[in-house]
Amino acid sequence: MPLPPSGKTVWPPVQFHEPFADMDVWRAWYSGDTNHLALVYGGPGSYSQNPRAREFFDLNKPSQFRGGLVGSLARMFWGEPVTPGQPQSKLHVPLAGDIAELSANLLWADVPSVTVDTDSAKDTEVAKSTTDQIKRYLDDRGHATMREGTEKASALSGVYVRVVWDKTLRPRPWWDVLGPDAVVPEWKWGILTAATVWTVLESPTGGSEVWRLLERHEPGTIEYGLYRGDADTLGMSMGLADHPDTEYLVARVDAQGRMATDVDRLLVHYLPNIRPQRMWDHIPDAEPFGRSDFAGIEPLMGSLDEAWTSWMRDLRLGKARIMLPQSMLETDGPGKGGFFDLDREVFVQLNMLDEGSGASSMAMNQFAIRVDEHERTCTALRKQILSSAGYSAQSFGDEGTVAATATEVVARKEESLTTRGTKILYQRPTLLDLVTTTMWVDVKHCGAKGVDPTAELTASWPQAVQPDPEAVGRTLSFLETAGAISTYMKVKTLHPEWDEDEVQEEVARIRDDKAVANPLPAGDPFGTSGSQADPAATAPEDGAPEDPAAGQEPGDPNAPQAQDGKQGQQATA
């Protein structure tokens, strides 16, 4: 399918309006921007000092006073109309951002191991060099990119990752993360078959028209198109040379605006957060997007903000206030107002005819601060939000920092670890496809040598909760004492993240160290003589009678004598 033609083509396409609108709501929660929250929920958002932003938020909107679903959504905490004369003092608890950050840390705090399946490898040396090159893709840059993408996927339901290359910048290809609403996808049986990346460019004339660059990815080709339209439509198709930001593409494409990638694979891959999608199952093109960790818990997060705001309101109203009768005010003269000196220590009591009892005395008013009520409410809401998102409160430190064993930590964080395991099911296939595509680009465009893009790959994630080293050491010591474990298995147990070559190298080093510490005598390679003799070599076999003369010197009067001739002959022999 080619790029859209010139004209009033609605962009983004109509079928993606609902998903992209929901993503905008989740982006507001993820960013923690109170102006954005007020905008997406239809409420006044004059919390910003930016005059351009205030023009969108200064007035209450009609939707806030309607009935039905529209009115109820607009009347959520961040959509409630402001009471006239009251300050806008709503506060936001950035729990949504913490959830997304935790999701990324659970999956990508440590880099997973991606290796070539040695059983299917044709050449062992090529398999080893391919694995080494994959480790370069997952260096600090690649690791950080995937972690960032996973955090955004947690908030927005998923992200796209595309393979890019520029030998003037880096010697190898790298990865670029795109938001789910920055790409128009095409699916077949839930698999991404084509993707149109679109970017809004700044108008070269400074006018109100909207310039968009569309980049359509298909296996083997990338097609570029530049459009000048308005906020809702693509408008007229323009030449790539008509905008300064796209002039560099003229030399790369053919007459139809296409560029061959020489790779018979899609360079864009989709990384879902978790599935199934519960909200867009009626939209076939949106169902494969995945589900955000925030889906369904937006009202709870709004209630948490409301409870936190109420708590801070109690603090504000709980300030002590002193009420004075007018007769106790001092003045500097007519028309100059009155004042009261709070540091003055001595006052003269006046017999005034002020109206009301106690009018000649001061009164203090201070409201109670409902700390316990607010704290319990916020704690309960926070716990429910985390549970609905699939995480344990322990993962956020709610149970304190008391020392615990690995088994206890796993039990406390069971919900978070279960969610992590589920997300790995979606991370692993995308990661393997992405690495395979990167190897093809590396070979075709960056001149990589000794890399086999057709190799079968495997990926494994490290343990989320590392066992206690002291407990592991005791276990290995017990097994070694019992003779129930080999050096290979000890190294493998202590370092499960190592590959086969690293384990074998460590086993060889351990054996070399033992040989240096306990050298064998010259001429006795098996250590069977002297102090190195093996006691098992001279011990009698099971069931054999022990020779009573063993160990006795010749002529020893205490040596036992033969009882009969036959035994004597045997002894003499």
Coordinates of C-alpha atoms in Angstrom, one line a residue:
M1 CA 0.0 0.0 0.0
P2 CA 1.6 3.3 -1.1
L3 CA 1.6 6.6 0.9
P4 CA -1.7 8.5 1.0
P5 CA -2.4 10.8 -2.0
S6 CA -2.7 14.6 -1.8
G7 CA -6.0 15.9 -0.6
K8 CA -8.0 16.1 2.6
T9 CA -6.9 12.8 4.0
V10 CA -7.6 12.7 7.7
W11 CA -4.5 12.2 9.7
P12 CA -4.0 10.2 11.9
P13 CA -6.5 7.8 10.3
V14 CA -9.9 7.7 11.9
Q15 CA -9.6 4.2 13.3
F16 CA -6.8 5.3 15.6
H17 CA -8.5 8.4 17.1
E18 CA -9.8 6.5 20.1
P19 CA -6.5 4.7 20.9
F20 CA -4.4 7.8 20.4
A21 CA -6.7 9.8 22.7
D22 CA -6.4 7.2 25.5
M23 CA -2.6 7.2 25.0
D24 CA -2.7 11.0 25.5
V25 CA -4.5 10.5 28.9
W26 CA -1.9 8.0 30.0
R27 CA 0.9 10.3 28.8
A28 CA -0.5 13.0 31.1
W29 CA -0.4 10.7 34.1
Y30 CA 3.0 9.4 33.2
S31 CA 4.5 12.9 32.8
G32 CA 2.8 14.2 36.0
D33 CA 2.0 17.5 34.2
T34 CA -1.0 19.0 36.0
N35 CA -1.7 21.3 33.0
H36 CA -1.9 18.2 30.7
L37 CA -4.1 16.4 33.2
A38 CA -6.5 19.3 33.4
L39 CA -6.6 19.5 29.6
V40 CA -7.3 15.8 28.9
Y41 CA -10.1 15.7 31.6
G42 CA -11.6 19.0 30.4
G43 CA -10.9 21.0 33.6
P44 CA -9.4 24.4 34.1
G45 CA -5.6 24.1 34.2
S46 CA -4.5 27.6 35.0
Y47 CA -1.7 26.1 37.1
S48 CA 0.8 27.3 34.5
Q49 CA 2.6 30.6 34.4
N50 CA 2.7 30.4 30.6
P51 CA 0.2 32.8 29.1
R52 CA -0.2 30.7 26.0
A53 CA -1.1 27.7 28.1
R54 CA -3.5 29.6 30.3
E55 CA -5.7 30.6 27.3
F56 CA -6.7 27.0 27.0
F57 CA -7.5 26.5 30.7
D58 CA -8.8 29.8 32.2
L59 CA -12.5 29.1 31.9
N60 CA -14.7 26.2 33.1
K61 CA -15.8 24.1 30.2
P62 CA -19.5 23.3 29.4
S63 CA -18.7 19.5 29.5
Q64 CA -18.1 19.8 33.3
F65 CA -21.7 20.7 33.9
R66 CA -23.3 18.0 31.6
G67 CA -24.8 14.7 32.5
G68 CA -24.0 11.3 31.2
L69 CA -20.6 9.7 30.5
V70 CA -19.0 12.9 29.1
G71 CA -20.0 14.9 32.2
S72 CA -18.9 12.3 34.7
L73 CA -15.5 12.0 33.0
A74 CA -15.1 15.8 33.0
R75 CA -16.1 16.0 36.7
M76 CA -13.3 13.7 37.8
F77 CA -10.9 15.3 40.2
W78 CA -8.8 16.9 37.5
G79 CA -11.9 17.8 35.5
E80 CA -13.9 19.4 38.3
P81 CA -14.9 23.0 37.8
V82 CA -13.2 25.5 40.1
T83 CA -15.3 27.1 42.7
P84 CA -15.4 30.9 42.1
G85 CA -13.2 32.8 44.6
Q86 CA -11.2 29.7 45.6
P87 CA -7.5 29.2 44.8
Q88 CA -6.5 26.4 42.4
S89 CA -4.4 24.3 44.7
K90 CA -4.7 20.7 43.4
L91 CA -1.7 18.5 44.0
H92 CA -0.5 15.5 42.1
V93 CA 1.2 12.3 43.4
P94 CA 3.5 11.0 40.6
L95 CA 2.7 7.4 41.3
A96 CA 2.1 6.6 37.6
G97 CA 5.7 7.6 36.8
D98 CA 6.9 5.4 39.6
I99 CA 5.0 2.4 38.3
A100 CA 6.5 2.8 34.8
E101 CA 10.0 3.2 36.2
L102 CA 9.6 0.0 38.4
S103 CA 8.4 -1.9 35.3
A104 CA 11.5 -0.9 33.4
N105 CA 13.8 -1.7 36.3
L106 CA 12.3 -5.2 36.8
L107 CA 13.0 -6.0 33.2
W108 CA 16.1 -4.1 32.3
A109 CA 18.0 -3.4 35.5
D110 CA 20.5 -6.0 34.2
V111 CA 21.0 -6.7 30.5
P112 CA 19.6 -10.1 29.4
S113 CA 21.9 -12.6 27.7
V114 CA 21.4 -13.1 24.0
T115 CA 23.5 -15.9 22.5
V116 CA 23.6 -18.1 19.4
D117 CA 22.1 -21.5 19.9
T118 CA 25.2 -23.7 19.6
D119 CA 23.2 -26.8 18.8
S120 CA 22.0 -25.3 15.5
A121 CA 25.2 -23.4 14.7
K122 CA 27.1 -24.4 11.6
D123 CA 30.4 -23.0 12.6
T124 CA 31.5 -22.7 16.3
E125 CA 33.9 -19.9 15.6
V126 CA 31.3 -17.9 13.7
A127 CA 28.7 -18.6 16.4
K128 CA 31.2 -17.2 19.0
S129 CA 32.0 -14.1 17.0
T130 CA 28.2 -13.5 16.4
T131 CA 27.5 -13.7 20.1
D132 CA 30.3 -11.2 20.7
Q133 CA 28.8 -8.8 18.2
I134 CA 25.4 -9.1 19.8
K135 CA 27.0 -8.1 23.1
R136 CA 28.2 -4.9 21.4
Y137 CA 24.6 -4.1 20.3
L138 CA 23.5 -4.5 24.0
D139 CA 26.3 -2.3 25.3
D140 CA 25.4 0.6 27.6
R141 CA 23.7 2.5 24.8
G142 CA 21.6 -0.4 23.7
H143 CA 20.8 -1.4 27.2
A144 CA 19.7 2.1 28.1
T145 CA 17.6 2.4 25.0
M146 CA 15.7 -0.8 25.7
R147 CA 15.2 0.3 29.3
E148 CA 13.8 3.7 28.2
G149 CA 11.6 2.0 25.7
T150 CA 10.2 -0.4 28.3
E151 CA 9.4 2.4 30.7
K152 CA 7.4 4.2 28.0
A153 CA 5.7 1.0 27.0
S154 CA 4.5 0.5 30.5
A155 CA 2.8 3.9 30.4
L156 CA 1.6 4.0 26.8
S157 CA 0.8 0.3 26.1
G158 CA 3.8 -0.3 23.9
V159 CA 6.5 1.3 21.8
Y160 CA 8.1 0.9 18.3
V161 CA 11.9 0.2 18.0
R162 CA 13.5 0.8 14.6
V163 CA 17.0 -0.1 13.5
V164 CA 19.0 2.9 12.1
W165 CA 22.5 3.4 10.9
D166 CA 24.9 6.2 10.0
K167 CA 28.6 5.2 9.6
T168 CA 29.6 8.9 10.1
L169 CA 28.2 8.7 13.6
R170 CA 28.7 5.1 14.8
P171 CA 30.4 2.1 13.3
R172 CA 27.4 -0.2 14.1
P173 CA 23.6 0.1 13.8
W174 CA 21.7 1.2 16.8
W175 CA 18.1 1.4 18.0
D176 CA 15.6 4.3 18.1
V177 CA 12.4 4.2 20.2
L178 CA 9.2 5.7 18.8
G179 CA 5.9 6.3 20.7
P180 CA 2.9 4.2 19.8
D181 CA 1.0 7.2 18.5
A182 CA 3.9 8.3 16.2
V183 CA 3.4 5.3 13.9
V184 CA 0.4 4.1 11.9
P185 CA 0.7 0.3 11.8
E186 CA -0.5 -2.5 9.5
W187 CA -1.0 -5.9 11.0
K188 CA -1.6 -9.4 9.7
W189 CA -2.5 -12.1 12.2
G190 CA -1.3 -9.8 15.0
I191 CA 2.2 -9.4 13.3
L192 CA 3.4 -6.0 12.1
T193 CA 3.8 -6.1 8.3
A194 CA 4.2 -2.4 7.5
A195 CA 4.6 0.8 9.5
T196 CA 4.2 4.5 8.6
V197 CA 6.3 6.8 10.9
W198 CA 5.1 10.4 10.8
T199 CA 6.8 13.5 12.1
V200 CA 5.5 17.1 12.4
L201 CA 8.0 19.6 11.0
E202 CA 8.3 23.2 11.7
S203 CA 6.8 25.4 9.0
P204 CA 9.5 27.0 6.9
T205 CA 7.4 30.1 6.4
G206 CA 6.3 30.4 10.0
G207 CA 2.6 30.1 8.9
S208 CA -0.2 28.1 10.4
E209 CA 0.1 25.2 8.0
V210 CA 1.2 21.9 9.3
W211 CA 4.1 20.1 7.6
R212 CA 4.4 16.3 8.0
L213 CA 7.1 13.8 6.9
L214 CA 5.7 10.3 6.4
E215 CA 8.2 7.4 6.3
R216 CA 6.6 4.1 5.2
H217 CA 8.5 1.0 6.1
E218 CA 8.0 -2.3 4.2
P219 CA 10.4 -5.3 4.0
G220 CA 13.2 -4.1 1.7
T221 CA 12.1 -0.5 1.2
I222 CA 11.4 2.8 2.9
E223 CA 9.2 5.3 1.1
Y224 CA 9.2 9.0 2.0
G225 CA 6.5 11.6 1.5
L226 CA 6.3 15.3 2.5
Y227 CA 2.8 16.9 3.1
R228 CA 1.6 20.4 3.8
G229 CA -1.8 20.5 5.4
D230 CA -3.6 21.6 8.6
A231 CA -4.1 20.1 12.1
D232 CA -6.5 17.4 10.9
T233 CA -5.6 16.6 7.3
L234 CA -2.4 15.8 5.4
G235 CA -3.0 18.3 2.6
M236 CA -0.9 18.6 -0.5
S237 CA 2.0 16.4 -1.3
M238 CA 5.3 18.3 -1.6
G239 CA 8.7 17.6 -2.9
L240 CA 11.4 16.5 -0.4
A241 CA 13.5 19.5 -1.5
D242 CA 10.7 21.9 -0.4
H243 CA 11.6 21.7 3.3
P244 CA 15.1 22.3 4.7
D245 CA 14.7 19.3 7.1
T246 CA 14.1 16.8 4.3
E247 CA 16.6 18.1 1.6
Y248 CA 19.1 15.4 2.6
L249 CA 16.7 12.7 1.5
V250 CA 16.7 13.8 -2.1
A251 CA 20.0 12.1 -2.8
R252 CA 19.0 8.9 -1.1
V253 CA 15.6 8.1 -2.8
D254 CA 14.6 7.3 -6.4
A255 CA 12.0 9.1 -8.5
Q256 CA 9.2 7.6 -6.5
G257 CA 10.7 8.6 -3.1
R258 CA 11.7 5.1 -2.2
M259 CA 15.0 3.9 -0.7
A260 CA 16.1 0.2 -0.8
T261 CA 17.3 -1.2 2.5
D262 CA 18.9 -4.4 1.0
V263 CA 17.3 -6.2 4.0
D264 CA 14.3 -8.3 3.4
R265 CA 12.9 -7.5 6.8
L266 CA 10.9 -4.8 8.4
L267 CA 13.2 -2.3 10.1
V268 CA 10.5 -1.3 12.6
H269 CA 9.5 -3.7 15.4
Y270 CA 6.7 -3.3 18.0
L271 CA 7.3 -4.0 21.7
P272 CA 4.0 -4.4 23.6
N273 CA 3.8 -3.8 27.3
I274 CA 1.4 -6.7 28.1
R275 CA -1.7 -8.2 26.4
P276 CA -4.6 -8.6 25.9
Q277 CA -5.9 -5.1 25.2
R278 CA -9.2 -4.8 27.1
M279 CA -10.4 -1.4 25.8
W280 CA -9.9 -1.6 22.1
D281 CA -10.9 -5.1 21.2
H282 CA -13.6 -3.7 19.0
I283 CA -10.9 -1.9 16.9
P284 CA -9.0 -4.6 14.8
D285 CA -6.1 -2.2 14.0
A286 CA -5.7 -1.3 17.7
E287 CA -6.1 -4.6 19.4
P288 CA -2.4 -5.7 19.0
F289 CA -1.2 -2.5 20.7
G290 CA -1.2 -4.0 24.2
R291 CA -2.3 -2.7 27.5
S292 CA -0.9 0.1 29.6
D293 CA -0.2 -0.4 33.3
F294 CA -2.4 2.6 33.9
A295 CA -5.5 1.2 32.1
G296 CA -8.5 1.1 34.4
I297 CA -6.8 2.7 37.5
E298 CA -7.1 6.4 36.3
P299 CA -10.0 7.0 38.7
L300 CA -8.0 5.6 41.6
M301 CA -5.0 7.8 40.8
G302 CA -7.4 10.8 40.7
S303 CA -8.8 9.8 44.1
L304 CA -5.2 9.6 45.5
D305 CA -4.5 13.1 44.2
E306 CA -7.8 14.3 45.7
A307 CA -7.0 12.8 49.1
W308 CA -3.4 14.2 49.0
T309 CA -4.8 17.6 48.1
S310 CA -7.3 17.4 51.0
W311 CA -4.5 16.6 53.4
M312 CA -2.5 19.6 52.3
R313 CA -5.6 21.7 52.5
D314 CA -5.9 20.6 56.2
L315 CA -2.4 21.8 56.8
R316 CA -3.2 25.1 55.1
L317 CA -6.4 25.6 57.1
G318 CA -4.8 24.4 60.3
K319 CA -2.6 27.5 60.6
A320 CA -3.4 29.4 63.8
R321 CA -5.4 32.6 63.3
I322 CA -6.0 35.3 65.9
M323 CA -9.3 37.3 66.0
L324 CA -9.2 40.7 67.7
P325 CA -11.8 43.2 68.6
Q326 CA -11.5 46.5 66.7
S327 CA -10.9 48.4 69.9
M328 CA -7.6 46.6 70.4
L329 CA -6.1 47.9 67.1
E330 CA -3.8 50.9 67.1
T331 CA -3.8 53.6 64.5
D332 CA -1.4 56.3 63.4
G333 CA -4.3 58.6 62.6
P334 CA -7.5 59.0 60.7
G335 CA -7.5 57.3 57.3
K336 CA -4.3 55.4 58.0
G337 CA -5.8 52.1 59.1
G338 CA -5.2 50.0 62.2
F339 CA -2.5 47.5 63.2
F340 CA -1.7 45.2 66.1
D341 CA 1.7 44.7 67.5
L342 CA 2.1 40.9 68.2
D343 CA 5.4 41.5 70.0
R344 CA 3.9 43.9 72.6
E345 CA 3.9 42.4 76.1
V346 CA 1.9 44.9 78.2
F347 CA -1.7 46.0 77.4
V348 CA -4.1 48.3 79.2
Q349 CA -7.5 46.9 79.6
L350 CA -10.2 49.2 78.3
N351 CA -13.8 49.3 79.5
M352 CA -15.5 49.6 76.2
L353 CA -19.1 49.2 75.2
D354 CA -18.3 46.9 72.3
E355 CA -21.2 44.8 71.2
G356 CA -21.2 41.1 72.0
S357 CA -19.8 39.1 74.9
G358 CA -16.0 38.8 75.0
A359 CA -15.6 41.5 72.5
S360 CA -12.8 43.0 74.6
S361 CA -10.7 39.8 74.4
M362 CA -8.6 38.0 71.8
A363 CA -9.6 34.6 70.3
M364 CA -7.5 32.1 68.5
N365 CA -8.9 29.7 65.9
Q366 CA -7.0 26.6 64.7
F367 CA -8.6 23.7 62.9
A368 CA -7.6 20.1 63.5
I369 CA -5.3 18.4 61.0
R370 CA -6.7 15.0 60.2
V371 CA -3.4 13.2 59.8
D372 CA -4.4 9.6 60.6
E373 CA -7.5 9.7 58.5
H374 CA -5.7 11.1 55.5
E375 CA -2.7 8.8 55.9
R376 CA -4.8 5.7 56.0
T377 CA -6.8 6.8 53.0
C378 CA -3.7 7.5 50.9
T379 CA -2.1 4.3 52.0
A380 CA -5.2 2.2 51.0
L381 CA -5.5 3.9 47.7
R382 CA -1.8 3.5 46.9
K383 CA -1.9 -0.2 47.8
Q384 CA -5.0 -0.7 45.6
I385 CA -3.4 1.2 42.7
L386 CA -0.2 -0.9 42.8
S387 CA -2.1 -4.2 43.1
S388 CA -4.4 -3.3 40.1
A389 CA -1.3 -2.4 38.1
G390 CA 0.2 -5.8 38.9
Y391 CA 2.8 -4.9 41.5
S392 CA 3.5 -5.6 45.2
A393 CA 3.7 -2.8 47.7
Q394 CA 7.0 -4.3 48.9
S395 CA 8.5 -3.4 45.5
F396 CA 8.1 0.3 46.5
G397 CA 9.6 -0.2 49.9
D398 CA 6.3 0.0 51.8
E399 CA 7.4 -2.8 54.2
G400 CA 10.5 -1.0 55.2
T401 CA 14.2 -2.0 54.8
V402 CA 14.4 -4.9 57.3
A403 CA 16.9 -7.5 56.2
A404 CA 15.3 -10.6 54.6
T405 CA 16.4 -13.7 52.9
A406 CA 16.0 -14.2 49.1
T407 CA 13.0 -16.6 49.8
E408 CA 11.3 -14.0 51.9
V409 CA 11.9 -11.3 49.4
V410 CA 10.4 -13.4 46.6
A411 CA 7.3 -14.2 48.7
R412 CA 6.8 -10.5 49.4
K413 CA 7.3 -9.4 45.8
E414 CA 5.4 -12.4 44.3
E415 CA 2.9 -10.2 42.5
S416 CA 5.6 -8.0 40.9
L417 CA 7.7 -11.0 39.9
T418 CA 4.7 -12.7 38.3
T419 CA 4.1 -9.5 36.2
R420 CA 7.8 -9.4 35.3
G421 CA 7.6 -13.0 34.0
T422 CA 4.5 -12.3 32.0
K423 CA 6.1 -9.2 30.4
I424 CA 9.2 -11.2 29.5
L425 CA 7.0 -13.4 27.3
Y426 CA 6.4 -10.3 25.1
Q427 CA 9.9 -8.9 25.4
R428 CA 11.8 -12.0 24.3
P429 CA 10.4 -12.5 20.8
T430 CA 10.7 -8.7 20.0
L431 CA 14.2 -8.6 21.3
L432 CA 15.3 -11.6 19.2
D433 CA 13.7 -10.2 16.0
L434 CA 15.3 -6.8 16.7
V435 CA 18.8 -8.3 17.1
T436 CA 18.4 -10.4 14.0
T437 CA 17.4 -7.3 11.9
T438 CA 20.3 -5.4 13.4
M439 CA 22.7 -8.1 12.3
W440 CA 21.4 -8.0 8.8
V441 CA 21.8 -4.2 8.7
D442 CA 25.3 -4.5 10.2
V443 CA 26.4 -7.0 7.5
K444 CA 24.8 -5.2 4.6
H445 CA 25.6 -1.6 5.4
C446 CA 28.3 -1.5 8.1
G447 CA 30.6 -4.3 6.8
A448 CA 30.4 -6.6 9.8
K449 CA 32.6 -9.7 9.5
G450 CA 32.1 -13.0 11.1
V451 CA 28.4 -12.4 11.9
D452 CA 25.7 -14.9 10.9
P453 CA 22.3 -13.2 10.7
T454 CA 20.6 -16.6 10.0
A455 CA 21.7 -18.1 13.3
E456 CA 19.1 -19.2 15.8
L457 CA 19.2 -17.0 18.9
T458 CA 18.2 -17.5 22.5
A459 CA 17.6 -14.9 25.2
S460 CA 17.5 -15.3 29.0
W461 CA 16.8 -12.8 31.7
P462 CA 18.8 -12.8 35.0
Q463 CA 17.1 -13.5 38.2
A464 CA 15.1 -10.6 39.6
V465 CA 16.1 -11.5 43.2
Q466 CA 19.6 -12.6 43.7
P467 CA 20.2 -15.3 46.3
D468 CA 22.2 -14.5 49.4
P469 CA 25.9 -15.2 48.6
E470 CA 26.5 -16.5 52.1
A471 CA 23.6 -19.0 51.8
V472 CA 24.8 -20.1 48.4
G473 CA 28.4 -20.6 49.7
R474 CA 27.2 -22.7 52.6
T475 CA 25.1 -24.9 50.2
L476 CA 28.0 -25.4 47.9
S477 CA 30.3 -26.2 50.8
F478 CA 27.9 -28.9 52.1
L479 CA 27.6 -30.5 48.6
E480 CA 31.3 -30.5 48.2
T481 CA 31.8 -32.2 51.6
A482 CA 29.3 -34.8 50.6
G483 CA 31.0 -35.3 47.2
A484 CA 27.8 -34.5 45.5
I485 CA 28.8 -31.7 43.2
S486 CA 31.5 -31.1 40.6
T487 CA 33.6 -27.9 40.1
Y488 CA 31.7 -27.2 36.9
M489 CA 28.3 -27.2 38.7
K490 CA 29.7 -25.1 41.5
V491 CA 30.8 -22.4 39.1
K492 CA 27.5 -22.7 37.1
T493 CA 25.5 -22.3 40.3
L494 CA 27.5 -19.4 41.6
H495 CA 27.4 -17.6 38.2
P496 CA 24.2 -18.6 36.3
E497 CA 24.5 -15.6 34.0
W498 CA 27.8 -16.8 32.5
D499 CA 27.9 -18.6 29.2
E500 CA 29.5 -22.0 28.6
D501 CA 32.9 -20.6 27.6
E502 CA 33.1 -18.4 30.7
V503 CA 32.2 -21.3 32.9
Q504 CA 34.9 -23.6 31.3
E505 CA 37.5 -20.9 31.6
E506 CA 36.8 -20.5 35.3
V507 CA 36.9 -24.3 35.9
A508 CA 40.3 -24.4 34.2
R509 CA 41.6 -21.5 36.4
I510 CA 40.4 -23.3 39.6
R511 CA 42.2 -26.5 38.6
D512 CA 45.4 -24.6 37.7
D513 CA 45.3 -22.8 41.1
K514 CA 44.9 -26.1 42.9
A515 CA 47.8 -27.6 40.9
V516 CA 50.1 -24.7 41.9
A517 CA 49.0 -24.9 45.6
N518 CA 49.5 -28.7 45.8
P519 CA 52.3 -29.7 43.4
L520 CA 52.9 -33.5 42.9
P521 CA 56.4 -35.0 43.5
A522 CA 58.7 -35.5 40.5
G523 CA 58.3 -39.0 39.1
D524 CA 55.0 -39.6 40.8
P525 CA 52.4 -38.0 38.5
F526 CA 49.5 -39.7 40.4
G527 CA 50.7 -38.9 43.9
T528 CA 50.8 -42.5 45.2
S529 CA 54.0 -42.3 47.2
G530 CA 55.0 -40.7 50.4
S531 CA 52.7 -38.2 52.1
Q532 CA 50.8 -37.9 48.8
A533 CA 49.7 -41.5 48.8
D534 CA 46.0 -42.1 48.5
P535 CA 44.8 -44.1 51.5
A536 CA 42.1 -45.7 49.4
A537 CA 44.8 -47.3 47.2
T538 CA 46.3 -49.4 50.1
A539 CA 43.0 -50.1 52.0
P540 CA 41.7 -53.7 51.7
E541 CA 38.7 -54.3 49.6
D542 CA 35.3 -54.6 51.2
G543 CA 34.8 -58.1 52.7
A544 CA 38.6 -59.1 52.4
P545 CA 40.3 -60.1 55.8
E546 CA 42.9 -57.7 56.9
D547 CA 46.5 -59.2 57.1
P548 CA 47.5 -59.1 60.8
A549 CA 51.2 -58.9 59.7
A550 CA 50.7 -55.8 57.7
G551 CA 52.9 -53.1 59.0
Q552 CA 55.2 -55.4 61.1
E553 CA 58.9 -55.3 60.7
P554 CA 60.8 -58.7 59.9
G555 CA 61.9 -60.5 63.1
D556 CA 59.4 -58.7 65.3
P557 CA 58.7 -61.0 68.3
N558 CA 55.2 -59.6 68.6
A559 CA 54.4 -60.6 65.0
P560 CA 51.8 -63.4 64.9
Q561 CA 53.1 -66.8 63.9
A562 CA 51.5 -69.3 61.4
Q563 CA 49.2 -71.8 63.1
D564 CA 49.8 -74.7 60.7
G565 CA 52.3 -75.7 58.0
K566 CA 50.1 -74.6 55.2
Q567 CA 49.6 -71.2 56.6
G568 CA 53.4 -71.0 57.4
Q569 CA 54.1 -71.9 53.8
Q570 CA 51.8 -69.2 52.6
A571 CA 53.4 -66.7 55.0
T572 CA 56.9 -67.8 53.8
A573 CA 55.8 -67.5 50.2

